[in-house]
Coordinates of C-alpha atoms in Angstrom, one line a residue:
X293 CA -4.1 -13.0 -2.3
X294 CA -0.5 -14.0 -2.6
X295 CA 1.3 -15.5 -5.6
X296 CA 3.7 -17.5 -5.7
X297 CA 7.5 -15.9 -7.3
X298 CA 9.2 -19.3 -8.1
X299 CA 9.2 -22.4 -7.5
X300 CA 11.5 -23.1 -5.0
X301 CA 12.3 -19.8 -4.0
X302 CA 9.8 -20.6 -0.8
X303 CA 9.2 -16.4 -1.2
X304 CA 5.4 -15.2 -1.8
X305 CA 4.8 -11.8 -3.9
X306 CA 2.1 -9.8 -1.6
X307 CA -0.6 -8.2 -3.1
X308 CA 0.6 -5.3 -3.8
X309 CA 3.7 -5.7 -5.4
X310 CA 1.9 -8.1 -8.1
X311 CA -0.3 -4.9 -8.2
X312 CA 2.4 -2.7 -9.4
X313 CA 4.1 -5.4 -11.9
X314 CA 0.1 -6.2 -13.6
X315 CA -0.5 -2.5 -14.1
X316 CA 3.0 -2.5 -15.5
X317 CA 2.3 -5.3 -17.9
X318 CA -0.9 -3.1 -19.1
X319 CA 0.8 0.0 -19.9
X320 CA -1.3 1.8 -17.0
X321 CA -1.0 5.4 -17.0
X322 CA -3.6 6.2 -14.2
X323 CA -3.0 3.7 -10.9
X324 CA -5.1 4.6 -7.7
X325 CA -4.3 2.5 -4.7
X326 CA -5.3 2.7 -1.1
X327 CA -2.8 5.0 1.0
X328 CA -1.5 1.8 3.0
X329 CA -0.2 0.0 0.1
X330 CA 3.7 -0.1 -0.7
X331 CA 5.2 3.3 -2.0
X332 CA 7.1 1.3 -4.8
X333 CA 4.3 2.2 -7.0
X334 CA 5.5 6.3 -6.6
X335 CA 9.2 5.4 -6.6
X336 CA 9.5 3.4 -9.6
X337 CA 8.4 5.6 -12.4
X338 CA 6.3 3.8 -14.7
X339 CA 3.2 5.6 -14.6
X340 CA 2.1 9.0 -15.2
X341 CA 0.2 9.2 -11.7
X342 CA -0.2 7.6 -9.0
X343 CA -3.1 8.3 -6.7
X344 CA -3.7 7.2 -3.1
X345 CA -7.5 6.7 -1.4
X346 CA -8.9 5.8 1.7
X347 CA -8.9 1.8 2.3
X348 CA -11.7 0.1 0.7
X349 CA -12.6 -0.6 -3.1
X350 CA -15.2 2.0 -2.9
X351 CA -12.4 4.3 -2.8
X352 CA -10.2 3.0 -6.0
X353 CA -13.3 2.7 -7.7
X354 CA -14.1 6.4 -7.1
X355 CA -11.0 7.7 -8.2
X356 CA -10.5 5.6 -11.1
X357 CA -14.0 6.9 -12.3
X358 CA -12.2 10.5 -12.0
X359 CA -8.9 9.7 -13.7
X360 CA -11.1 8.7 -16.8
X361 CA -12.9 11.5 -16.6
X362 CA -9.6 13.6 -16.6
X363 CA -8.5 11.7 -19.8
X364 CA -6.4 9.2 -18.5
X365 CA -6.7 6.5 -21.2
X366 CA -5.2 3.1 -19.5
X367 CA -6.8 3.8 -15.6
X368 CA -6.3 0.6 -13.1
X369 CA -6.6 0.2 -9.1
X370 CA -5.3 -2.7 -6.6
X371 CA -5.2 -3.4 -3.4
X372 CA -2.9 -5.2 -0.7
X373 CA -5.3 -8.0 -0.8
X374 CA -4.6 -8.7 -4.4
X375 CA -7.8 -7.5 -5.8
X376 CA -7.1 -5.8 -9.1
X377 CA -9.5 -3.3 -10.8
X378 CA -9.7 -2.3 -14.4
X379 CA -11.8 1.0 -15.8
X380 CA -10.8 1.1 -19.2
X381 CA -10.7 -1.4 -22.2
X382 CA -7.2 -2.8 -23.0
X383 CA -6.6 -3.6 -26.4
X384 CA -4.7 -6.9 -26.6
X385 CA -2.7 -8.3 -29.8
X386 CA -4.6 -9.4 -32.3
X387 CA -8.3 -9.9 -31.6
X388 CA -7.6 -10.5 -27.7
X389 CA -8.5 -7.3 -25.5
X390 CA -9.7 -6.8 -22.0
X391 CA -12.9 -5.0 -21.1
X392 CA -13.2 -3.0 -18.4
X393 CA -14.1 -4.3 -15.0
X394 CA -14.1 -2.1 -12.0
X395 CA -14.3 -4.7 -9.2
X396 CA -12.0 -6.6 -7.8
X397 CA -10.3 -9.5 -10.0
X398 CA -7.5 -11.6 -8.8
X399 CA -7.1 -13.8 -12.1
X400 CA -5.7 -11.0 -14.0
X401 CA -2.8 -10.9 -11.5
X402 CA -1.8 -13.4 -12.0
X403 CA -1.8 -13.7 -15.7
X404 CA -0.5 -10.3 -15.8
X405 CA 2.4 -11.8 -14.2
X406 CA 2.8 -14.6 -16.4
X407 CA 2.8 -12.7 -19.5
X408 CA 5.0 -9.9 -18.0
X409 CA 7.7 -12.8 -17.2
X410 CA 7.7 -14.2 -20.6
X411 CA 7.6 -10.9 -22.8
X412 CA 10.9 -10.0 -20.7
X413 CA 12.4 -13.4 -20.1
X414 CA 12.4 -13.3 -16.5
X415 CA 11.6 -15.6 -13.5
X416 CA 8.6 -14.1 -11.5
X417 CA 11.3 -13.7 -8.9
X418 CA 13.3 -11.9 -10.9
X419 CA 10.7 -9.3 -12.0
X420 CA 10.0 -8.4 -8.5
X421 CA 13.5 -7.5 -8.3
X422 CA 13.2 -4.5 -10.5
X423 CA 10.9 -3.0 -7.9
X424 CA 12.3 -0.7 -5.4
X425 CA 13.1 -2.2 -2.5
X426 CA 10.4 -1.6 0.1
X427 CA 9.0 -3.8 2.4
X428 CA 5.7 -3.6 4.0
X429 CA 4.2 -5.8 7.6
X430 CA 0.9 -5.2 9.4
X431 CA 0.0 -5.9 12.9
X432 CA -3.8 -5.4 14.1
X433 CA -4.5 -4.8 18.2
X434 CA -7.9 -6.7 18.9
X435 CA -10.5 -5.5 22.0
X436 CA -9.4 -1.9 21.1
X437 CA -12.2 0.5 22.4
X438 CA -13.4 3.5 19.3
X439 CA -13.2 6.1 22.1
X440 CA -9.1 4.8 22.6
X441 CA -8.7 4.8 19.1
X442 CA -9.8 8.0 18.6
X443 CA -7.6 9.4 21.5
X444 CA -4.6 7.5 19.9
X445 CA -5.0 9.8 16.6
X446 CA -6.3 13.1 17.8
X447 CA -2.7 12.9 19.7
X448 CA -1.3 13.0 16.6
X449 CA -3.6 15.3 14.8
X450 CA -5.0 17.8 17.3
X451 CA -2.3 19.8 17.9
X452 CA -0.5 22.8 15.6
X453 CA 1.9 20.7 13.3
X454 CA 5.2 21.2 14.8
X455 CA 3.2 19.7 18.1
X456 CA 1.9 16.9 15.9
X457 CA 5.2 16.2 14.4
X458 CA 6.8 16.3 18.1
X459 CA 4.5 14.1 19.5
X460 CA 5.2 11.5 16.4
X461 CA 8.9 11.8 16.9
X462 CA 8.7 11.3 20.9
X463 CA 6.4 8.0 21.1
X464 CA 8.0 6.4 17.9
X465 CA 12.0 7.2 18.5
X466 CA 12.9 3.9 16.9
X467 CA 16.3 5.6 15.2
X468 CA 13.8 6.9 12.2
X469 CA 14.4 10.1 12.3
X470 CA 12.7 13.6 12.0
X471 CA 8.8 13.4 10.3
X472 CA 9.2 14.4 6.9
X473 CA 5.8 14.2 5.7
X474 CA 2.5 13.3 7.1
X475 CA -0.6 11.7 5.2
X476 CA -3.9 11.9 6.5
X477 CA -5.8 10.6 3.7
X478 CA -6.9 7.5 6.3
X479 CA -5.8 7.4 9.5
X480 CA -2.1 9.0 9.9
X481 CA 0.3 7.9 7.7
X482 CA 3.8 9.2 8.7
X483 CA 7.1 9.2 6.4
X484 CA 10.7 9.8 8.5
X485 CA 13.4 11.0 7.5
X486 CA 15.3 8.0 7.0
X487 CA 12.3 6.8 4.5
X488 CA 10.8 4.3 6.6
X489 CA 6.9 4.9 7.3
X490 CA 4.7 4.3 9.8
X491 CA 0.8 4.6 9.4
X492 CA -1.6 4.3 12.0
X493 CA -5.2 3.7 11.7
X494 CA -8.6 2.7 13.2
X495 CA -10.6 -0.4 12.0
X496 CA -14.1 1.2 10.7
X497 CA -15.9 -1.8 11.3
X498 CA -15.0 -3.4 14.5
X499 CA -13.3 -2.2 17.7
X500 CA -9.6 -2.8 16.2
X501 CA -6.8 -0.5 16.0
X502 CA -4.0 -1.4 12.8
X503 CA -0.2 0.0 12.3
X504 CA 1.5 -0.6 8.6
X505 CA 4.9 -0.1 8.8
X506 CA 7.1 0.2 5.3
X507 CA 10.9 -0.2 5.5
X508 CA 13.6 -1.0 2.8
X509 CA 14.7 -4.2 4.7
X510 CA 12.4 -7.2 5.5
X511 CA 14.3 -7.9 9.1
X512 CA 13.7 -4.3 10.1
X513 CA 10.2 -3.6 8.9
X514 CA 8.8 -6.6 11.0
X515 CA 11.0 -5.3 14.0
X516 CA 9.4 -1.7 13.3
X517 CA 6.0 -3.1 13.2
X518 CA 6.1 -5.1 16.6
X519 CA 7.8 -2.0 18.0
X520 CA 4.4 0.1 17.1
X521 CA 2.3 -2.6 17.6
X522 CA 4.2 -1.7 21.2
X523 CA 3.6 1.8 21.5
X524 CA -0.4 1.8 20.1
X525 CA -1.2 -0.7 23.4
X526 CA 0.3 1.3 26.0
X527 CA -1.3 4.1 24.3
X528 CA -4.7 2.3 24.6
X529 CA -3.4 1.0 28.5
X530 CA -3.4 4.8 29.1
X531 CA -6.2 6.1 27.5

């Protein structure tokens, strides 16, 4: 799901970034969010934790189940699709208020949005300017074996860390950097030094191998992406 920032901007708001401004608009104080989405969500602040899963609304539903169990009062979850998940009640102004409704809504996205604009007097494209500036781009190699796939990470996982961390900075110099972090919550997830990320993962329901790539520019996260996209298929070639 995509919505539209303005008419006439021609510019779409991606799933994830209406994410971040709807649990805004609800006073969130709990988000959970599948690793792959855009790390605006940790780098802007406005909630008291953020929490990454595995891909899939199983996953966000899980951990939203623990956040309210831990107390958080105002506990939400989106994904990159645009699906939005609620597991508390929001009281509203007046009588209005929002039940809680952990499975994925896109409706409330977009009148999140809305309502977020107007309280603040912005333009839609305006309020996605207050988010960090991150970009995020996908690419997806079909007819890719499970076996290859599985090669692919374990050359990134299988070795002592400064080997892993080696191999990640030999196959992907793309002027990002040394690793500075890796994230193995799904797939391998890989933050340089420079801040731009690439994650790497295995479709686990057909024989597919993805690469999200994050970047602060929109030119150079598409180039990044293409460049992986690169690397994973003569990876698979080789296998």
């Amino acid at each position: 799901m995509r919505v539209w920032s303005s008419v006439g901007s021609g510019r779409w708001i991606l799933g994830d970034g209406a994410g971040i401004l709807c649990a805004r608009d609800l006073g969130a104080d709990s988000v959970s969010t599948p690793v792959s989405c855009n790390s605006a969500v940790d780098l802007c602040g406005w909630f008291k934790e953020v929490r990454r899963t595995r891909i899939g609304s199983p996953f966000v539903v899980s951990s939203m189940l623990d956040a309210s169990q831990r107390g958080f009062r105002r506990v939400v979850g989106y994904e990159a699709n645009g699906g939005f998940l609620l597991n508390s009640d929001i009281p509203g102004p007046g009588w209005i208020s929002l039940e809680a409704l952990p499975t994925r809504d896109a409706v409330i996205v977009m009148l999140g949005l809305l309502m977020l604009a107007r309280q603040e007097g912005r333009t839609l494209s305006q309020l996605v300017a207050t988010l960090p500036p991150r970009h995020t781009a996908s690419g997806l190699l079909k007819n890719c074996p499970v076996e290859a796939s599985q090669v692919i990470l374990a050359r990134f996982t299988a070795g002592s860390d400064p080997e892993n961390r080696a191999a990640l900075e030999r196959d992907f110099d793309f002027d990002l950097g040394p690793v500075q972090s890796i994230d193995r919550t799904d797939g391998v997830r890989v933050t340089f030094g420079h801040g731009e990320i690439v994650h790497l993962r295995a479709s686990g329901n057909a024989p597919e191998f993805r690469c999200y790539t994050e970047a602060a520019d929109e030119t150079r996260v598409q180039e990044l992406n293409d460049r992986c996209l690169a690397v994973v298929k003569a990876l698979v070639d080789g296998a």
